[in-house]
Amino acid sequence: MEKSVGNPPTSAVLRDQCHFSQVIFNSVEKFYVPGGDVTCYYTLTQQFTPRRKDWIGIFRVGWKTTREYYTFMWITLPVDLNNISTKQQEVQFKAYYLPKDDEYYQFCYVDQDGVVRGASIPFQFRPESEEDILVVTTQEELETLKSINKKLEQKVKEQKDSWETELLQLKEQNQKMSSENEKMGVRVDQLQAQLSSQEKEMEKLVQEAQDKTEQLECLKKENGQLFLSLMEQRKHQQKLEKTVEELKQQEAIATTKQQELTDENLFLSKRLSDDKMIYSVLQKEKERLEGENDLLKRDNVRLMSYMGLDFDSMPYQVPSDPEGAGQHPGLVFGNPYSGIQESGAPILPSVSKCPTCNSNIAGDVFERISQQQPVETLSLNCPICDKSFSPDEEQIFEDHVFCHSL
């Protein structure tokens, strides 16, 4: 039977040994020589009925689920399931598909639901060596040894009866054949020695079978302990993975928060830098205005001296209404000549505002500036970047200056 195409039905559930006795594997060798085909013999018990998708696989010892098969063969359904002879079945594995290492493997019968119904004793794929002489027994071999033991006991009993009959015959012939009787006595001794040796050998085999059974039980217990330990390790690993995932989430949140703080810090630093720049520009503008104010004061003093008036003797007036500044837009300290009505006195020049910076300029100074450069041609210069705007672009100029503060 060649290996069929397609994957067999398997299961991811851990193996359950409660069904392993429903199919019994027979004549399983301790090892198979590499390079040759291997025939697997098995017996179907009365508790099990085969189905079309059942298969037999070769598994490495220590497998956990039926998905771990090395190779497999589909079974052949018996023609008559009620016939006892059809319960004895076999499949043949070609040498090409067999394992090439010397690990321990076993045959397993798996039904179409992926449940294991029978498992063989372990075996190897390796050449024969002197170590193969050692006797390795399992529970199945122990049953075989018991059968052999019964046969040997029956044979010994029959042989003893035969010897007793032969001994009687020898005794009857003792008188006639003394020399022959002596030889037969030696033969009896040899047979007794051989019988004793066989009995000792049988006792030794029985003892070895018991020892192997105890070792098998110990291995089963160790396997159970290892399985429990593995489950605990898996639980611990899952807890560690969950902890790592939580730490990653916390790290991501911290990174996001740090980035937000960094962005906010950069924004505040930029805003502070812009505020410093605006402050510096305003400070310069203040100094410039103070200088212009000093110039205006000197011009005012000069004009008053020209008119014969003492600037220090003039009363200081502060306009009470901010809107009143519109009546005398050119005077920062009020109009000191509001009470003078001398017709012969010369009229003081009016004070006007600069169309660019709105600072106060004496009338004659403003007139001189106007003569040099008409008001219509004056440009609006940005105090921060020195960009120029025409007078009719006043709204654009204000928006531009406001953008520097953002």
mmCIF file of C-alpha atoms in Angstrom:
data_model
loop_
_atom_site.group_PDB
_atom_site.id
_atom_site.type_symbol
_atom_site.label_atom_id
_atom_site.label_comp_id
_atom_site.label_asym_id
_atom_site.label_seq_id
_atom_site.Cartn_x
_atom_site.Cartn_y
_atom_site.Cartn_z
ATOM 1 C CA MET A 1 0.000 0.000 0.000
ATOM 2 C CA GLU A 2 1.468 3.334 -1.070
ATOM 3 C CA LYS A 3 1.222 6.477 1.018
ATOM 4 C CA SER A 4 -2.058 8.239 0.186
ATOM 5 C CA VAL A 5 -2.254 11.839 -0.945
ATOM 6 C CA GLY A 6 -3.643 14.371 1.519
ATOM 7 C CA ASN A 7 -3.407 14.856 5.251
ATOM 8 C CA PRO A 8 -5.060 12.428 7.687
ATOM 9 C CA PRO A 9 -7.661 13.573 10.257
ATOM 10 C CA THR A 10 -5.839 14.697 13.412
ATOM 11 C CA SER A 11 -6.625 16.418 16.678
ATOM 12 C CA ALA A 12 -4.845 19.108 18.709
ATOM 13 C CA VAL A 13 -6.149 17.579 21.962
ATOM 14 C CA LEU A 14 -3.549 15.967 24.223
ATOM 15 C CA ARG A 15 -3.415 12.217 23.916
ATOM 16 C CA ASP A 16 -5.776 10.133 26.050
ATOM 17 C CA GLN A 17 -4.530 6.625 26.871
ATOM 18 C CA CYS A 18 -7.937 5.254 27.860
ATOM 19 C CA HIS A 19 -8.580 3.992 24.301
ATOM 20 C CA PHE A 20 -5.087 2.614 23.573
ATOM 21 C CA SER A 21 -6.133 -1.021 24.133
ATOM 22 C CA GLN A 22 -8.825 -1.182 21.426
ATOM 23 C CA VAL A 23 -6.239 -2.007 18.720
ATOM 24 C CA ILE A 24 -3.309 -4.314 19.597
ATOM 25 C CA PHE A 25 -0.053 -4.301 17.612
ATOM 26 C CA ASN A 26 1.609 -7.717 17.144
ATOM 27 C CA SER A 27 5.137 -8.886 16.326
ATOM 28 C CA VAL A 28 6.713 -5.460 16.774
ATOM 29 C CA GLU A 29 10.502 -5.701 16.530
ATOM 30 C CA LYS A 30 12.869 -3.975 18.918
ATOM 31 C CA PHE A 31 14.493 -2.337 15.900
ATOM 32 C CA TYR A 32 14.177 -2.275 12.128
ATOM 33 C CA VAL A 33 17.181 -2.187 9.812
ATOM 34 C CA PRO A 34 17.225 1.034 7.718
ATOM 35 C CA GLY A 35 16.715 0.723 3.963
ATOM 36 C CA GLY A 36 13.977 -1.911 4.062
ATOM 37 C CA ASP A 37 10.193 -1.850 4.074
ATOM 38 C CA VAL A 38 8.441 -2.321 7.425
ATOM 39 C CA THR A 39 5.258 -4.359 7.852
ATOM 40 C CA CYS A 40 3.013 -3.402 10.762
ATOM 41 C CA TYR A 41 0.735 -6.178 12.146
ATOM 42 C CA TYR A 42 -2.248 -5.282 14.316
ATOM 43 C CA THR A 43 -5.407 -6.864 15.728
ATOM 44 C CA LEU A 44 -8.843 -5.233 15.985
ATOM 45 C CA THR A 45 -10.598 -6.018 19.271
ATOM 46 C CA GLN A 46 -14.324 -6.575 19.666
ATOM 47 C CA GLN A 47 -14.740 -3.172 21.343
ATOM 48 C CA PHE A 48 -13.667 -1.309 18.181
ATOM 49 C CA THR A 49 -15.123 -0.999 14.654
ATOM 50 C CA PRO A 50 -12.812 0.444 11.955
ATOM 51 C CA ARG A 51 -13.896 3.177 9.526
ATOM 52 C CA ARG A 52 -12.757 4.295 6.088
ATOM 53 C CA LYS A 53 -10.649 7.296 7.199
ATOM 54 C CA ASP A 54 -8.748 5.447 9.969
ATOM 55 C CA TRP A 55 -4.967 5.451 9.612
ATOM 56 C CA ILE A 56 -1.785 4.128 11.216
ATOM 57 C CA GLY A 57 1.062 6.548 11.836
ATOM 58 C CA ILE A 58 4.656 6.339 13.019
ATOM 59 C CA PHE A 59 5.190 8.742 15.950
ATOM 60 C CA ARG A 60 8.351 9.705 17.788
ATOM 61 C CA VAL A 61 8.131 8.630 21.427
ATOM 62 C CA GLY A 62 7.034 11.580 23.568
ATOM 63 C CA TRP A 63 4.401 12.903 21.145
ATOM 64 C CA LYS A 64 1.526 14.925 22.620
ATOM 65 C CA THR A 65 -1.081 15.209 19.827
ATOM 66 C CA THR A 66 -1.876 13.214 16.685
ATOM 67 C CA ARG A 67 -0.623 16.103 14.571
ATOM 68 C CA GLU A 68 2.956 15.096 15.385
ATOM 69 C CA TYR A 69 3.060 11.992 13.167
ATOM 70 C CA TYR A 70 6.204 11.357 11.095
ATOM 71 C CA THR A 71 4.493 9.355 8.333
ATOM 72 C CA PHE A 72 1.207 7.459 7.959
ATOM 73 C CA MET A 73 -0.703 4.874 5.932
ATOM 74 C CA TRP A 74 -4.463 4.517 5.414
ATOM 75 C CA ILE A 75 -5.920 1.232 6.669
ATOM 76 C CA THR A 76 -7.791 -1.284 4.527
ATOM 77 C CA LEU A 77 -11.292 -2.042 5.765
ATOM 78 C CA PRO A 78 -11.926 -5.779 6.366
ATOM 79 C CA VAL A 79 -14.471 -7.424 4.051
ATOM 80 C CA ASP A 80 -16.317 -9.150 6.897
ATOM 81 C CA LEU A 81 -16.003 -7.459 10.274
ATOM 82 C CA ASN A 82 -17.727 -10.383 12.045
ATOM 83 C CA ASN A 83 -15.113 -12.877 10.869
ATOM 84 C CA ILE A 84 -12.408 -13.504 13.453
ATOM 85 C CA SER A 85 -9.714 -13.927 10.792
ATOM 86 C CA THR A 86 -10.392 -10.431 9.432
ATOM 87 C CA LYS A 87 -9.483 -8.949 12.792
ATOM 88 C CA GLN A 88 -5.822 -9.658 11.952
ATOM 89 C CA GLN A 89 -4.667 -6.810 9.670
ATOM 90 C CA GLU A 90 -1.418 -5.335 8.391
ATOM 91 C CA VAL A 91 -0.041 -2.297 6.530
ATOM 92 C CA GLN A 92 3.337 -1.855 4.914
ATOM 93 C CA PHE A 93 5.505 1.267 5.172
ATOM 94 C CA LYS A 94 7.921 1.844 2.297
ATOM 95 C CA ALA A 95 11.577 2.427 3.234
ATOM 96 C CA TYR A 96 11.618 5.812 1.497
ATOM 97 C CA TYR A 97 9.131 7.337 3.999
ATOM 98 C CA LEU A 98 10.710 5.880 7.180
ATOM 99 C CA PRO A 99 12.799 7.924 9.674
ATOM 100 C CA LYS A 100 16.562 8.038 9.126
ATOM 101 C CA ASP A 101 17.658 8.669 12.750
ATOM 102 C CA ASP A 102 17.988 6.264 15.681
ATOM 103 C CA GLU A 103 15.295 7.859 17.879
ATOM 104 C CA TYR A 104 12.576 5.689 19.437
ATOM 105 C CA TYR A 105 9.278 5.489 17.515
ATOM 106 C CA GLN A 106 5.990 3.600 17.867
ATOM 107 C CA PHE A 107 2.980 2.639 15.756
ATOM 108 C CA CYS A 108 -0.325 4.357 16.608
ATOM 109 C CA TYR A 109 -3.784 3.540 15.261
ATOM 110 C CA VAL A 110 -5.799 6.789 14.825
ATOM 111 C CA ASP A 111 -9.497 6.804 13.874
ATOM 112 C CA GLN A 112 -11.125 9.338 11.553
ATOM 113 C CA ASP A 113 -11.982 11.549 14.554
ATOM 114 C CA GLY A 114 -8.282 11.941 15.404
ATOM 115 C CA VAL A 115 -8.496 9.700 18.509
ATOM 116 C CA VAL A 116 -5.736 7.148 19.213
ATOM 117 C CA ARG A 117 -7.146 3.620 19.541
ATOM 118 C CA GLY A 118 -3.920 1.659 19.942
ATOM 119 C CA ALA A 119 -0.153 2.148 20.420
ATOM 120 C CA SER A 120 2.752 -0.261 20.012
ATOM 121 C CA ILE A 121 5.893 -0.754 22.057
ATOM 122 C CA PRO A 122 8.823 1.563 21.163
ATOM 123 C CA PHE A 123 11.301 0.567 18.443
ATOM 124 C CA GLN A 124 14.256 2.009 16.535
ATOM 125 C CA PHE A 125 15.521 2.210 12.958
ATOM 126 C CA ARG A 126 19.176 1.111 13.179
ATOM 127 C CA PRO A 127 21.506 -1.768 12.237
ATOM 128 C CA GLU A 128 21.722 -4.812 14.500
ATOM 129 C CA SER A 129 24.450 -4.707 17.189
ATOM 130 C CA GLU A 130 25.649 -6.825 20.090
ATOM 131 C CA GLU A 131 23.558 -4.774 22.501
ATOM 132 C CA ASP A 132 20.427 -6.194 20.876
ATOM 133 C CA ILE A 133 21.152 -9.449 22.697
ATOM 134 C CA LEU A 134 19.984 -7.802 25.919
ATOM 135 C CA VAL A 135 16.443 -8.733 26.831
ATOM 136 C CA VAL A 136 14.047 -5.729 26.939
ATOM 137 C CA THR A 137 10.598 -6.639 28.079
ATOM 138 C CA THR A 138 7.371 -4.709 28.370
ATOM 139 C CA GLN A 139 3.921 -5.587 29.605
ATOM 140 C CA GLU A 140 3.118 -7.333 26.333
ATOM 141 C CA GLU A 141 6.348 -9.350 26.429
ATOM 142 C CA LEU A 142 5.579 -10.251 30.053
ATOM 143 C CA GLU A 143 2.273 -11.859 28.904
ATOM 144 C CA THR A 144 4.293 -13.711 26.199
ATOM 145 C CA LEU A 145 6.812 -14.916 28.802
ATOM 146 C CA LYS A 146 4.008 -16.239 30.987
ATOM 147 C CA SER A 147 2.678 -18.230 28.052
ATOM 148 C CA ILE A 148 6.151 -19.579 27.329
ATOM 149 C CA ASN A 149 6.545 -20.400 31.001
ATOM 150 C CA LYS A 150 3.355 -22.472 30.990
ATOM 151 C CA LYS A 151 4.492 -24.312 27.895
ATOM 152 C CA LEU A 152 7.879 -24.977 29.476
ATOM 153 C CA GLU A 153 6.254 -26.246 32.652
ATOM 154 C CA GLN A 154 4.048 -28.575 30.605
ATOM 155 C CA LYS A 155 7.019 -29.710 28.620
ATOM 156 C CA VAL A 156 9.067 -30.274 31.788
ATOM 157 C CA LYS A 157 6.230 -32.249 33.310
ATOM 158 C CA GLU A 158 5.944 -34.404 30.231
ATOM 159 C CA GLN A 159 9.685 -34.788 30.162
ATOM 160 C CA LYS A 160 9.730 -35.772 33.825
ATOM 161 C CA ASP A 161 7.100 -38.439 33.143
ATOM 162 C CA SER A 162 9.152 -39.650 30.244
ATOM 163 C CA TRP A 163 12.244 -39.740 32.389
ATOM 164 C CA GLU A 164 10.488 -41.645 35.122
ATOM 165 C CA THR A 165 9.314 -44.228 32.604
ATOM 166 C CA GLU A 166 12.736 -44.442 31.153
ATOM 167 C CA LEU A 167 14.215 -44.743 34.648
ATOM 168 C CA LEU A 168 11.942 -47.697 35.431
ATOM 169 C CA GLN A 169 13.029 -49.354 32.246
ATOM 170 C CA LEU A 170 16.612 -48.786 33.176
ATOM 171 C CA LYS A 171 16.084 -50.270 36.598
ATOM 172 C CA GLU A 172 14.546 -53.396 35.041
ATOM 173 C CA GLN A 173 17.536 -53.683 32.782
ATOM 174 C CA ASN A 174 19.959 -52.879 35.588
ATOM 175 C CA GLN A 175 20.850 -56.430 36.230
ATOM 176 C CA LYS A 176 21.260 -57.253 32.594
ATOM 177 C CA MET A 177 23.082 -54.153 31.545
ATOM 178 C CA SER A 178 25.060 -52.785 34.480
ATOM 179 C CA SER A 179 27.449 -50.913 32.287
ATOM 180 C CA GLU A 180 24.617 -49.444 30.304
ATOM 181 C CA ASN A 181 22.829 -48.530 33.548
ATOM 182 C CA GLU A 182 25.857 -46.554 34.611
ATOM 183 C CA LYS A 183 25.796 -44.596 31.396
ATOM 184 C CA MET A 184 22.120 -43.892 31.767
ATOM 185 C CA GLY A 185 22.710 -42.603 35.304
ATOM 186 C CA VAL A 186 25.139 -40.083 33.905
ATOM 187 C CA ARG A 187 22.534 -39.136 31.309
ATOM 188 C CA VAL A 188 19.943 -38.604 34.042
ATOM 189 C CA ASP A 189 22.323 -36.357 35.938
ATOM 190 C CA GLN A 190 22.873 -34.310 32.824
ATOM 191 C CA LEU A 191 19.160 -34.005 32.207
ATOM 192 C CA GLN A 192 18.560 -32.961 35.802
ATOM 193 C CA ALA A 193 21.290 -30.364 35.575
ATOM 194 C CA GLN A 194 19.800 -29.087 32.336
ATOM 195 C CA LEU A 195 16.371 -28.951 33.923
ATOM 196 C CA SER A 196 17.725 -27.031 36.899
ATOM 197 C CA SER A 197 19.462 -24.623 34.549
ATOM 198 C CA GLN A 198 16.259 -24.079 32.590
ATOM 199 C CA GLU A 199 14.320 -23.431 35.785
ATOM 200 C CA LYS A 200 16.908 -20.848 36.890
ATOM 201 C CA GLU A 201 16.790 -19.226 33.475
ATOM 202 C CA MET A 202 13.020 -19.100 33.660
ATOM 203 C CA GLU A 203 13.145 -17.515 37.135
ATOM 204 C CA LYS A 204 15.642 -14.982 35.812
ATOM 205 C CA LEU A 205 13.367 -14.055 32.911
ATOM 206 C CA VAL A 206 10.408 -13.680 35.261
ATOM 207 C CA GLN A 207 12.440 -11.436 37.570
ATOM 208 C CA GLU A 208 13.616 -9.313 34.653
ATOM 209 C CA ALA A 209 10.030 -8.962 33.465
ATOM 210 C CA GLN A 210 9.005 -7.743 36.917
ATOM 211 C CA ASP A 211 11.894 -5.273 36.994
ATOM 212 C CA LYS A 212 10.922 -3.890 33.589
ATOM 213 C CA THR A 213 7.316 -3.545 34.713
ATOM 214 C CA GLU A 214 8.416 -1.547 37.772
ATOM 215 C CA GLN A 215 10.645 0.645 35.579
ATOM 216 C CA LEU A 216 7.705 1.266 33.245
ATOM 217 C CA GLU A 217 5.527 2.362 36.173
ATOM 218 C CA CYS A 218 8.260 4.718 37.383
ATOM 219 C CA LEU A 219 8.554 6.213 33.906
ATOM 220 C CA LYS A 220 4.798 6.767 33.808
ATOM 221 C CA LYS A 221 4.914 8.606 37.141
ATOM 222 C CA GLU A 222 7.861 10.740 36.006
ATOM 223 C CA ASN A 223 6.009 11.530 32.789
ATOM 224 C CA GLY A 224 2.987 12.698 34.769
ATOM 225 C CA GLN A 225 5.150 14.926 36.980
ATOM 226 C CA LEU A 226 6.903 16.406 33.950
ATOM 227 C CA PHE A 227 3.549 17.144 32.352
ATOM 228 C CA LEU A 228 2.317 18.987 35.465
ATOM 229 C CA SER A 229 5.583 20.944 35.616
ATOM 230 C CA LEU A 230 5.197 21.897 31.957
ATOM 231 C CA MET A 231 1.660 23.176 32.539
ATOM 232 C CA GLU A 232 2.836 25.315 35.473
ATOM 233 C CA GLN A 233 5.652 26.757 33.349
ATOM 234 C CA ARG A 234 3.191 27.616 30.593
ATOM 235 C CA LYS A 235 0.914 29.420 33.067
ATOM 236 C CA HIS A 236 3.892 31.350 34.437
ATOM 237 C CA GLN A 237 4.957 32.258 30.900
ATOM 238 C CA GLN A 238 1.467 33.544 30.109
ATOM 239 C CA LYS A 239 1.560 35.740 33.227
ATOM 240 C CA LEU A 240 4.962 37.125 32.190
ATOM 241 C CA GLU A 241 3.705 37.846 28.671
ATOM 242 C CA LYS A 242 0.681 39.697 30.102
ATOM 243 C CA THR A 243 2.956 41.747 32.386
ATOM 244 C CA VAL A 244 5.225 42.642 29.459
ATOM 245 C CA GLU A 245 2.206 43.734 27.408
ATOM 246 C CA GLU A 246 0.989 45.985 30.246
ATOM 247 C CA LEU A 247 4.477 47.522 30.584
ATOM 248 C CA LYS A 248 4.546 48.179 26.842
ATOM 249 C CA GLN A 249 1.186 49.964 27.062
ATOM 250 C CA GLN A 250 2.393 52.063 30.006
ATOM 251 C CA GLU A 251 5.573 52.883 28.099
ATOM 252 C CA ALA A 252 3.538 53.944 25.050
ATOM 253 C CA ILE A 253 1.343 56.199 27.236
ATOM 254 C CA ALA A 254 4.436 57.711 28.902
ATOM 255 C CA THR A 255 6.065 58.265 25.499
ATOM 256 C CA THR A 256 2.931 59.998 24.198
ATOM 257 C CA LYS A 257 2.746 62.184 27.331
ATOM 258 C CA GLN A 258 6.435 63.039 27.031
ATOM 259 C CA GLN A 259 5.967 63.974 23.370
ATOM 260 C CA GLU A 260 3.015 66.194 24.280
ATOM 261 C CA LEU A 261 5.081 67.921 26.986
ATOM 262 C CA THR A 262 7.979 68.311 24.536
ATOM 263 C CA ASP A 263 5.681 69.853 21.918
ATOM 264 C CA GLU A 264 4.163 72.166 24.530
ATOM 265 C CA ASN A 265 7.644 73.139 25.732
ATOM 266 C CA LEU A 266 8.715 73.905 22.166
ATOM 267 C CA PHE A 267 5.541 75.975 21.649
ATOM 268 C CA LEU A 268 6.132 77.917 24.879
ATOM 269 C CA SER A 269 9.820 78.390 24.037
ATOM 270 C CA LYS A 270 8.886 79.767 20.602
ATOM 271 C CA ARG A 271 6.237 81.997 22.108
ATOM 272 C CA LEU A 272 8.715 83.254 24.720
ATOM 273 C CA SER A 273 11.239 83.945 21.989
ATOM 274 C CA ASP A 274 8.614 85.849 19.998
ATOM 275 C CA ASP A 275 7.583 87.781 23.124
ATOM 276 C CA LYS A 276 11.212 88.676 23.756
ATOM 277 C CA MET A 277 11.547 89.886 20.181
ATOM 278 C CA ILE A 278 8.345 91.921 20.411
ATOM 279 C CA TYR A 279 9.497 93.330 23.767
ATOM 280 C CA SER A 280 12.834 94.279 22.250
ATOM 281 C CA VAL A 281 11.101 95.972 19.314
ATOM 282 C CA LEU A 282 8.682 97.775 21.639
ATOM 283 C CA GLN A 283 11.592 98.840 23.860
ATOM 284 C CA LYS A 284 13.381 100.293 20.854
ATOM 285 C CA GLU A 285 10.158 101.966 19.751
ATOM 286 C CA LYS A 286 9.766 103.379 23.269
ATOM 287 C CA GLU A 287 13.320 104.721 23.216
ATOM 288 C CA ARG A 288 12.711 106.220 19.787
ATOM 289 C CA LEU A 289 9.479 107.843 20.939
ATOM 290 C CA GLU A 290 11.208 109.178 24.067
ATOM 291 C CA GLY A 291 13.900 110.663 21.841
ATOM 292 C CA GLU A 292 11.288 112.236 19.588
ATOM 293 C CA ASN A 293 9.473 113.504 22.691
ATOM 294 C CA ASP A 294 12.714 115.129 23.884
ATOM 295 C CA LEU A 295 13.112 116.726 20.464
ATOM 296 C CA LEU A 296 9.544 117.989 20.607
ATOM 297 C CA LYS A 297 10.142 119.373 24.099
ATOM 298 C CA ARG A 298 13.238 121.206 22.860
ATOM 299 C CA ASP A 299 11.327 122.542 19.865
ATOM 300 C CA ASN A 300 8.511 123.608 22.153
ATOM 301 C CA VAL A 301 10.957 125.375 24.489
ATOM 302 C CA ARG A 302 12.605 127.009 21.511
ATOM 303 C CA LEU A 303 9.289 128.187 20.145
ATOM 304 C CA MET A 304 8.171 129.504 23.516
ATOM 305 C CA SER A 305 11.499 131.283 23.967
ATOM 306 C CA TYR A 306 11.019 132.741 20.539
ATOM 307 C CA MET A 307 7.637 134.023 21.643
ATOM 308 C CA GLY A 308 9.019 135.444 24.886
ATOM 309 C CA LEU A 309 7.369 132.841 27.151
ATOM 310 C CA ASP A 310 8.934 130.841 29.967
ATOM 311 C CA PHE A 311 8.178 127.129 29.565
ATOM 312 C CA ASP A 312 8.887 126.373 33.228
ATOM 313 C CA SER A 313 6.318 128.982 34.343
ATOM 314 C CA MET A 314 3.503 127.463 32.257
ATOM 315 C CA PRO A 315 0.931 125.465 34.235
ATOM 316 C CA TYR A 316 1.008 121.736 33.643
ATOM 317 C CA GLN A 317 -2.297 120.393 32.417
ATOM 318 C CA VAL A 318 -3.329 116.796 31.984
ATOM 319 C CA PRO A 319 -6.320 116.172 29.745
ATOM 320 C CA SER A 320 -9.095 114.563 31.777
ATOM 321 C CA ASP A 321 -10.922 113.063 28.830
ATOM 322 C CA PRO A 322 -8.937 110.694 26.613
ATOM 323 C CA GLU A 323 -11.287 111.607 23.795
ATOM 324 C CA GLY A 324 -10.296 115.244 24.246
ATOM 325 C CA ALA A 325 -6.923 114.456 22.828
ATOM 326 C CA GLY A 326 -8.648 114.700 19.464
ATOM 327 C CA GLN A 327 -9.087 118.482 19.928
ATOM 328 C CA HIS A 328 -5.328 118.978 20.285
ATOM 329 C CA PRO A 329 -3.800 115.886 18.705
ATOM 330 C CA GLY A 330 -0.288 117.335 18.648
ATOM 331 C CA LEU A 331 0.138 118.189 22.377
ATOM 332 C CA VAL A 332 1.269 115.485 24.774
ATOM 333 C CA PHE A 333 1.075 117.780 27.852
ATOM 334 C CA GLY A 334 -2.042 119.746 26.891
ATOM 335 C CA ASN A 335 -2.302 123.236 25.330
ATOM 336 C CA PRO A 336 -0.428 125.765 27.513
ATOM 337 C CA TYR A 337 -1.792 128.635 25.433
ATOM 338 C CA SER A 338 -5.490 127.938 25.821
ATOM 339 C CA GLY A 339 -5.935 130.926 28.206
ATOM 340 C CA ILE A 340 -3.877 133.449 26.199
ATOM 341 C CA GLN A 341 -5.989 135.787 24.026
ATOM 342 C CA GLU A 342 -3.403 138.377 23.018
ATOM 343 C CA SER A 343 -4.177 139.399 19.502
ATOM 344 C CA GLY A 344 -0.685 140.608 18.890
ATOM 345 C CA ALA A 345 0.921 137.363 20.065
ATOM 346 C CA PRO A 346 1.958 134.953 17.347
ATOM 347 C CA ILE A 347 -0.024 131.753 17.056
ATOM 348 C CA LEU A 348 1.860 128.592 18.100
ATOM 349 C CA PRO A 349 2.205 125.996 15.458
ATOM 350 C CA SER A 350 -0.190 123.051 15.816
ATOM 351 C CA VAL A 351 0.961 119.603 16.801
ATOM 352 C CA SER A 352 0.187 116.743 14.399
ATOM 353 C CA LYS A 353 0.583 112.969 14.539
ATOM 354 C CA CYS A 354 3.000 111.002 12.425
ATOM 355 C CA PRO A 355 1.008 108.920 9.882
ATOM 356 C CA THR A 356 3.436 106.027 10.378
ATOM 357 C CA CYS A 357 4.007 105.698 14.157
ATOM 358 C CA ASN A 358 1.239 108.074 15.457
ATOM 359 C CA SER A 359 3.817 110.050 17.498
ATOM 360 C CA ASN A 360 3.314 113.807 18.161
ATOM 361 C CA ILE A 361 5.126 116.141 15.795
ATOM 362 C CA ALA A 362 5.184 119.918 15.954
ATOM 363 C CA GLY A 363 3.285 121.665 13.167
ATOM 364 C CA ASP A 364 6.289 123.211 11.523
ATOM 365 C CA VAL A 365 8.232 119.974 11.784
ATOM 366 C CA PHE A 366 5.296 118.065 10.317
ATOM 367 C CA GLU A 367 5.041 120.698 7.578
ATOM 368 C CA ARG A 368 8.706 120.356 6.745
ATOM 369 C CA ILE A 369 8.334 116.555 6.594
ATOM 370 C CA SER A 370 5.263 116.910 4.469
ATOM 371 C CA GLN A 371 7.107 119.216 2.108
ATOM 372 C CA GLN A 372 9.956 116.772 1.825
ATOM 373 C CA GLN A 373 7.638 113.756 1.470
ATOM 374 C CA PRO A 374 3.909 113.996 0.929
ATOM 375 C CA VAL A 375 1.659 112.079 3.335
ATOM 376 C CA GLU A 376 0.205 110.036 0.525
ATOM 377 C CA THR A 377 3.625 108.604 -0.264
ATOM 378 C CA LEU A 378 4.544 107.655 3.324
ATOM 379 C CA SER A 379 4.801 103.850 3.821
ATOM 380 C CA LEU A 380 3.885 101.702 6.815
ATOM 381 C CA ASN A 381 6.982 99.826 8.045
ATOM 382 C CA CYS A 382 6.719 96.729 10.247
ATOM 383 C CA PRO A 383 8.611 97.337 13.528
ATOM 384 C CA ILE A 384 9.665 93.673 13.666
ATOM 385 C CA CYS A 385 10.765 92.663 10.160
ATOM 386 C CA ASP A 386 10.922 96.147 8.483
ATOM 387 C CA LYS A 387 8.479 95.113 5.753
ATOM 388 C CA SER A 388 6.823 98.124 4.061
ATOM 389 C CA PHE A 389 3.119 98.614 3.317
ATOM 390 C CA SER A 390 1.346 101.445 1.490
ATOM 391 C CA PRO A 391 -1.004 103.686 3.511
ATOM 392 C CA ASP A 392 -4.072 102.152 1.890
ATOM 393 C CA GLU A 393 -2.943 98.719 3.176
ATOM 394 C CA GLU A 394 -3.382 99.664 6.822
ATOM 395 C CA GLN A 395 -5.583 96.632 7.653
ATOM 396 C CA ILE A 396 -3.064 94.302 6.013
ATOM 397 C CA PHE A 397 -0.268 96.038 7.943
ATOM 398 C CA GLU A 398 -2.109 95.529 11.281
ATOM 399 C CA ASP A 399 -2.776 91.850 10.489
ATOM 400 C CA HIS A 400 0.872 91.402 9.590
ATOM 401 C CA VAL A 401 2.107 92.877 12.880
ATOM 402 C CA PHE A 402 -0.465 90.780 14.805
ATOM 403 C CA CYS A 403 0.879 87.576 13.212
ATOM 404 C CA HIS A 404 4.267 88.198 14.817
ATOM 405 C CA SER A 405 2.704 87.823 18.248
ATOM 406 C CA LEU A 406 1.221 84.370 17.546
#
